[in-house]
Amino acid sequence: MTREEAYLVVRDPVAGQSILRLVQSERFTLGRTPTNHAVLQDERASRVHCEIFHGSSGWIVRDLKSRNGTLVNGESLDSDQTLVTGDVISIGRVEILFCQGDPPTDPSEDHPVDAGTVTGVMPDELAEWHASIVHRRSRSRLLEHMNESVSTTPRVGRAAAELCRLSFSLGRSGDMADSAKLSLECAMHGVEATRGVVLLTKSGFVGPSSVDTLELKASLPHRVKPDELPWAACATVLSSDEAVLADLAGSSRQKKSSESVRGVSFSAPVRSAGKAIGVLHLEVAKSINQASPDDLEFVLAVCDALGVAIENLAVREKLSSKLAQTADENKQLRHRLGQEIQMIGKSPGINAIIAQIGRVAASKATVLVRGESGVGKELVARALHDASPRNAAPFVCLNCAAITETLLESELFGHEKGSFTGATERKIGKFEAADRGTLMLDEIGEMSPSIQAKFLRVLEGHPFERVGGHSRVQTDVRVVAATNRDLEQAVTAGEFRRDLYFRLKVVEIMVPPLRKRPEDIELLTRHFLERFSNETGRKNLGFTPAAIEAIRTYRWPGNIRELRNVIERAVVLSQEDQIDVDELSLSKLATSGDTGKVQENPKPYAPQSLEEMERLHIGATLSATGGNKSKAASILGIERSTLDRKLAKWQTDGKAS
């Protein structure tokens, strides 16, 4: 191994360039404290950051568990590394070039480090500004690590009070210019500045900030002219993303200024979303000996608070725009929904329902809406909600027949995360979603007995627990239940709880089928024709007399839902201006009874004995109960033994059911 001399070229943006000769018998440390062989003026350097020593393989660099790490030729130093001539050690903004041979006699002699770092000749004004910088900071300790800064930073109490007042003021600020002015006033008061400016990136600009993208947002005590703005300071701050304290004495800008004040300046970056978007610049009538790096920290803290305020203003503006758009959409949807839920008709049945809704809507009473499928039970429930004091709260609808028993409880009452397979997060149920509003439960007769019991307790005003949860939830919900089943028969058959039936039937609204309100059929037909004609852009559509007669005489087993679909299909498929009867596609299904079960076409009357009628009736009851004799006997109102005797007799006579 040759004993060729080695040395380091230390390039510190603050202290300038220096040469450190290496001696093989010594270990050379680099860091912020004065005891190091190379003192680094960069706060990203640790107190004792790294060391360089001579080993068997040559000169070796070792990171001493520094806070921000050490780079060698741009790569993180994870273990000891042998240096070769031309290696560049980077610590923060400080670059250390390793060289071998005789060191130059002039420390300022240029040593090219990397072609990518050469930016050309620095303008005189910018070079002068760099030469005037005496302190730098990349972040303020006043907004974080307060326990540490209390013992190390003078006047931290006063600074914290100023920052607290500024935070409250910025929280009430409504625009960027006002926030910039508040921050400038706070910073000037904190460091006793004579004047200052805030320059921020122009609105709508996207990309890296530069002096060309800045515009004046605030200046005190008066508005300054463009040629008086500190462009050199702004360029330095934006390029380095650091706050700087500079001596203004003898600067060319100070000489050109009409001000007689000679002092120092503070310049700090305003950051938003992790990047510099502006500069706050202050000028203070102090000598460089009176200025403190702690003042620079305070100015930087003010800039950070301003940056957060700017982010919040941007979010607030975005939310405001989104809310305005949503309000407009809600208005349009409400208008369309209002058209959807019009109760059209002039029959006595519709007039009675409208009058009943007017009397019931203001109360909290549970309402049971009954009628065949397709008659408009949900429309009645929504009309109840809209006419009630709860109309500003949600209207939530749930079809109990469309969900399995295991999921219905979760839909109604919600569940906690992990309560069952697939429950990846907490979910609120329909009762919580409809709090202070109305919950419509369609097909209530399909609810299983186990859920009926829990549902009844909630109807009685008791709190409930989510599936898998332990906390009790209390809601204020008006329930409107709807069904097309014969609940009385379901109660008799033991399929629906008797107490729940009476709890639901506080107020009952019967919606008649469309065939029982013939006065409304033509009105509804015209309404749907106009609606779907407007949607499809087909004007002047009408019906032939034969089509009108078919619509009047048809039994409408699917009620209003079927009428709506028939008219929509006819409007879409019709090729003429007049819709004829063959384009209506009327079905041949039988109509439903009040229980919701389809009635077969009645058979011709055939005289029969009472015994034969009894046998047929008992056989039908047994069939309905799945052959359960005890249940059939209970429904028939006879003893089980009596039923067994009758069945045995008919078996003997060859008339078994």
XYZ file of C-alpha atoms in Angstrom, residues 228-626:
399
model
C -38.007 46.442 -4.611
C -38.954 42.807 -4.049
C -36.186 40.510 -2.713
C -35.855 38.297 -5.788
C -32.353 37.043 -4.890
C -33.513 35.953 -1.437
C -36.558 34.253 -2.964
C -34.419 32.378 -5.486
C -32.089 31.158 -2.738
C -34.911 30.046 -0.447
C -36.855 28.244 -3.186
C -33.809 26.427 -4.519
C -32.551 25.310 -1.098
C -35.911 24.950 0.687
C -34.236 26.537 3.720
C -34.795 29.643 5.803
C -31.854 32.060 5.784
C -30.653 34.936 7.973
C -28.576 37.436 5.974
C -26.587 40.598 6.705
C -27.921 43.458 4.576
C -25.016 45.806 5.294
C -23.384 46.810 2.036
C -25.699 44.831 -0.249
C -26.485 46.357 -3.618
C -30.218 46.228 -2.937
C -29.705 48.051 0.332
C -27.730 50.740 -1.459
C -30.454 51.184 -4.101
C -33.217 51.276 -1.471
C -34.547 54.606 -0.341
C -34.629 53.241 3.197
C -31.808 54.335 5.468
C -32.181 51.221 7.621
C -29.163 48.930 7.608
C -29.670 45.595 9.309
C -30.470 41.942 8.658
C -33.128 40.009 6.776
C -35.025 36.810 7.443
C -36.265 34.771 4.478
C -38.154 31.496 4.882
C -40.042 29.110 2.574
C -43.820 28.708 2.799
C -44.490 25.002 2.248
C -47.648 23.201 1.229
C -47.957 19.469 0.589
C -44.228 19.076 1.216
C -42.970 21.612 -1.329
C -42.084 25.297 -1.222
C -44.850 27.442 -2.721
C -43.714 30.871 -1.573
C -41.406 33.026 0.543
C -41.856 35.239 3.595
C -39.152 37.942 3.726
C -38.523 40.351 6.623
C -36.038 43.177 7.132
C -34.990 44.125 10.654
C -33.080 47.176 11.899
C -30.558 45.131 13.888
C -26.898 44.456 13.538
C -25.855 40.952 12.672
C -24.643 40.502 16.248
C -28.091 41.337 17.616
C -29.965 38.961 15.273
C -30.524 35.462 16.597
C -30.924 32.126 14.842
C -33.873 31.647 17.195
C -35.640 34.484 15.399
C -35.090 32.574 12.170
C -36.729 29.531 13.742
C -39.720 31.646 14.718
C -40.113 33.022 11.178
C -39.900 29.500 9.775
C -42.582 28.327 12.234
C -44.859 31.155 11.067
C -44.308 30.048 7.449
C -45.160 26.457 8.318
C -48.390 27.602 9.991
C -49.224 29.649 6.887
C -48.563 26.609 4.694
C -51.026 24.505 6.713
C -53.601 27.312 6.472
C -53.186 27.404 2.684
C -53.717 23.632 2.503
C -56.856 23.966 4.635
C -58.159 26.796 2.471
C -57.681 24.652 -0.633
C -59.547 21.746 0.976
C -62.278 24.113 2.194
C -62.696 25.580 -1.282
C -62.874 22.110 -2.814
C -65.449 20.992 -0.250
C -67.479 24.163 -0.742
C -67.545 23.576 -4.488
C -68.471 19.924 -3.981
C -71.240 20.838 -1.514
C -72.682 23.392 -3.931
C -72.652 20.796 -6.692
C -74.224 18.199 -4.397
C -76.917 20.656 -3.274
C -77.787 21.337 -6.885
C -77.919 17.617 -7.644
C -80.105 17.026 -4.572
C -82.463 19.761 -5.711
C -82.802 18.160 -9.124
C -83.234 14.688 -7.611
C -85.891 15.941 -5.199
C -87.745 17.493 -8.099
C -87.589 14.237 -10.046
C -88.517 12.246 -6.929
C -91.484 14.530 -6.375
C -92.696 13.644 -9.834
C -92.107 9.953 -9.117
C -94.175 9.862 -5.906
C -97.222 11.840 -6.980
C -100.412 10.166 -5.823
C -102.506 10.397 -8.963
C -106.193 9.649 -8.859
C -109.681 10.943 -8.112
C -111.353 7.775 -6.862
C -112.889 7.655 -3.361
C -110.207 5.132 -2.359
C -107.306 7.503 -3.221
C -109.064 10.489 -1.629
C -109.545 8.482 1.566
C -105.845 7.528 1.645
C -104.734 11.154 1.122
C -107.024 12.306 3.933
C -105.739 9.545 6.221
C -102.111 10.486 5.485
C -102.888 14.105 6.396
C -104.264 13.036 9.776
C -101.539 10.503 10.617
C -98.363 12.151 9.270
C -97.772 14.533 12.186
C -97.896 11.743 14.792
C -95.226 9.202 15.732
C -97.625 6.267 15.393
C -96.488 3.124 13.617
C -98.380 2.629 10.359
C -99.231 -0.656 8.648
C -99.826 -0.250 4.900
C -101.642 -3.175 3.315
C -102.467 -4.006 -0.251
C -101.628 -6.219 -3.173
C -98.222 -6.176 -4.791
C -97.771 -3.180 -7.079
C -100.506 -0.927 -5.662
C -98.021 1.717 -4.427
C -97.449 0.905 -0.753
C -93.962 2.466 -0.816
C -95.423 5.598 -2.399
C -97.877 5.863 0.526
C -95.023 5.423 3.019
C -92.944 8.130 1.327
C -95.934 10.464 1.260
C -96.303 9.894 5.014
C -92.640 10.785 5.518
C -92.755 13.895 3.330
C -95.849 15.192 5.126
C -94.351 14.576 8.585
C -92.015 16.745 10.708
C -89.320 14.153 9.940
C -89.122 15.036 6.227
C -85.663 16.632 6.576
C -84.255 13.345 7.959
C -83.635 10.155 5.943
C -86.331 7.929 4.471
C -84.899 4.387 4.428
C -86.584 1.429 2.775
C -85.812 -2.277 3.271
C -87.491 -5.269 1.636
C -87.538 -8.036 4.242
C -88.296 -10.718 1.636
C -85.224 -9.898 -0.454
C -82.676 -10.756 2.279
C -81.899 -14.045 4.000
C -82.658 -14.398 7.681
C -78.973 -14.371 8.656
C -78.353 -11.071 6.870
C -81.651 -9.362 7.744
C -80.608 -8.859 11.370
C -77.358 -7.255 10.236
C -79.232 -5.037 7.769
C -81.667 -3.885 10.443
C -79.364 -3.449 13.432
C -75.848 -3.315 11.924
C -72.796 -5.355 12.883
C -69.321 -4.948 14.350
C -66.090 -5.751 12.549
C -65.294 -9.467 12.727
C -68.750 -10.461 14.021
C -69.101 -12.988 11.191
C -67.276 -14.087 8.043
C -67.141 -11.163 5.652
C -67.672 -8.488 8.322
C -64.474 -6.616 7.500
C -65.603 -3.359 9.079
C -68.299 -1.900 11.302
C -71.602 -1.264 9.537
C -74.583 0.668 10.854
C -78.007 -0.829 10.263
C -81.158 0.661 8.781
C -82.400 1.775 12.185
C -79.297 3.907 12.747
C -79.350 5.143 9.142
C -82.963 6.296 9.570
C -82.430 7.972 12.952
C -84.902 10.879 13.383
C -86.449 9.834 10.078
C -88.690 7.081 8.730
C -87.933 3.395 8.161
C -90.181 1.503 5.767
C -90.102 -2.277 6.063
C -91.701 -3.846 3.011
C -92.934 -7.458 3.081
C -92.952 -7.397 6.894
C -94.808 -10.719 6.909
C -91.671 -12.486 5.651
C -89.654 -11.634 8.761
C -88.536 -14.718 10.720
C -89.846 -15.246 14.287
C -86.402 -14.785 15.882
C -85.932 -11.349 14.328
C -89.556 -10.434 15.034
C -88.792 -10.611 18.778
C -85.820 -8.222 18.576
C -87.709 -5.964 16.175
C -90.623 -5.746 18.627
C -88.327 -4.586 21.453
C -86.951 -1.793 19.267
C -90.501 -0.771 18.312
C -91.280 -0.536 22.020
C -88.486 2.034 22.357
C -85.750 -0.180 23.799
C -82.105 0.208 22.678
C -80.477 -2.561 20.657
C -77.003 -3.982 20.061
C -75.294 -4.462 16.735
C -74.549 -8.032 15.690
C -71.358 -9.026 17.515
C -71.400 -5.822 19.576
C -71.942 -4.977 23.239
C -72.655 -1.252 23.208
C -76.329 -0.263 23.308
C -77.669 1.909 20.498
C -80.730 4.124 20.923
C -82.533 5.539 17.879
C -85.602 7.647 17.189
C -87.264 6.101 14.135
C -90.826 6.029 12.864
C -91.637 2.643 11.345
C -93.981 2.169 8.405
C -94.550 -1.521 7.683
C -96.060 -2.859 4.477
C -97.328 -6.273 3.458
C -99.493 -8.037 0.884
C -100.010 -11.055 3.134
C -102.981 -11.861 5.323
C -101.304 -11.229 8.685
C -104.326 -12.451 10.625
C -104.012 -15.844 8.987
C -100.251 -15.815 9.625
C -100.911 -15.082 13.311
C -103.440 -17.915 13.499
C -100.963 -20.262 11.822
C -98.260 -19.281 14.339
C -96.069 -17.748 11.617
C -96.288 -14.156 12.886
C -96.128 -12.938 16.469
C -99.483 -11.837 17.837
C -97.957 -9.046 19.966
C -95.987 -7.689 16.999
C -99.120 -7.738 14.846
C -101.003 -5.535 17.310
C -97.952 -3.267 17.753
C -97.744 -2.680 14.006
C -101.473 -2.180 13.541
C -101.648 1.113 15.418
C -102.777 2.822 12.223
C -103.742 0.737 9.206
C -103.974 2.096 5.664
C -105.571 -0.161 3.077
C -104.499 0.583 -0.504
C -107.145 -0.730 -2.913
C -106.064 -2.627 -6.035
C -106.238 -0.788 -9.347
C -109.244 -2.845 -10.568
C -111.269 -1.442 -7.647
C -110.544 2.169 -8.596
C -111.397 2.274 -12.327
C -111.737 6.071 -12.192
C -107.947 6.325 -11.778
C -106.860 3.999 -14.580
C -107.128 6.519 -17.411
C -105.520 9.301 -15.315
C -102.552 7.054 -14.510
C -102.310 5.982 -18.149
C -102.083 9.607 -19.353
C -99.528 10.398 -16.651
C -97.206 7.521 -17.612
C -97.638 8.242 -21.322
C -96.554 11.872 -20.857
C -93.640 10.918 -18.646
C -92.161 8.257 -20.922
C -92.825 10.333 -24.041
C -90.724 13.146 -22.555
C -87.968 10.737 -21.546
C -87.740 9.172 -25.007
C -88.275 12.410 -26.932
C -91.384 11.084 -28.689
C -94.036 13.796 -28.726
C -97.739 13.675 -29.684
C -98.138 10.005 -28.801
C -101.648 8.754 -28.053
C -103.855 5.655 -27.826
C -106.354 4.263 -30.249
C -109.951 3.928 -28.950
C -109.479 0.150 -28.876
C -106.363 0.495 -26.724
C -108.166 2.813 -24.290
C -111.050 0.362 -23.998
C -108.637 -2.542 -23.385
C -106.875 -0.573 -20.658
C -110.221 0.241 -18.971
C -111.553 -3.297 -18.989
C -108.307 -5.118 -18.163
C -108.159 -6.464 -14.586
C -104.523 -5.331 -13.957
C -103.303 -8.194 -11.744
C -99.958 -6.389 -11.350
C -101.732 -3.127 -10.425
C -99.963 0.225 -10.951
C -96.541 -1.416 -11.391
C -97.891 -3.440 -14.307
C -99.633 -0.400 -15.823
C -96.409 1.610 -15.640
C -94.381 -1.126 -17.342
C -97.005 -1.712 -20.024
C -97.070 1.978 -20.967
C -93.258 2.266 -20.940
C -92.888 -0.782 -23.192
C -95.544 0.531 -25.584
C -93.907 3.972 -25.841
C -90.497 2.444 -26.533
C -91.641 -0.154 -29.097
C -94.473 1.616 -30.860
C -93.649 2.733 -34.403
C -96.804 4.795 -34.932
C -98.156 7.945 -33.283
C -101.129 5.963 -31.969
C -100.523 3.015 -29.636
C -102.864 0.158 -30.542
C -104.152 -2.668 -28.387
C -101.721 -5.249 -29.788
C -98.777 -3.120 -28.581
C -99.957 -3.169 -24.952
C -98.941 -6.813 -24.341
C -101.568 -7.388 -21.653
C -101.123 -10.651 -19.719
C -103.698 -13.328 -19.026
C -102.765 -13.821 -15.360
C -105.525 -14.070 -12.794
C -105.841 -11.278 -10.260
C -104.676 -11.588 -6.653
C -106.974 -11.676 -3.678
C -106.622 -9.481 -0.641
C -104.274 -12.045 0.912
C -101.866 -11.756 -1.936
C -102.399 -15.356 -3.084
C -103.455 -15.898 -6.670
C -107.046 -17.142 -6.916
C -107.713 -19.922 -9.363
C -110.603 -19.555 -11.803
C -113.703 -20.620 -9.823
C -115.066 -24.070 -10.660
C -118.765 -24.501 -11.493
C -120.847 -25.130 -8.386
C -121.389 -28.797 -7.564
C -123.755 -29.723 -4.709
C -122.081 -31.779 -1.962
C -122.774 -32.929 1.597
C -121.477 -31.229 4.730
C -119.414 -34.334 5.497
C -117.736 -34.137 2.086
C -117.016 -30.405 2.572
C -115.536 -31.193 6.003
C -113.325 -33.907 4.550
C -112.049 -31.614 1.788
C -111.471 -28.783 4.257
C -109.530 -30.933 6.710
C -107.465 -32.356 3.839
C -106.591 -28.833 2.622
C -105.627 -27.768 6.164
C -103.367 -30.800 6.570
C -101.765 -30.020 3.218
C -101.180 -26.375 4.270
C -99.483 -27.489 7.521
C -97.280 -30.025 5.752
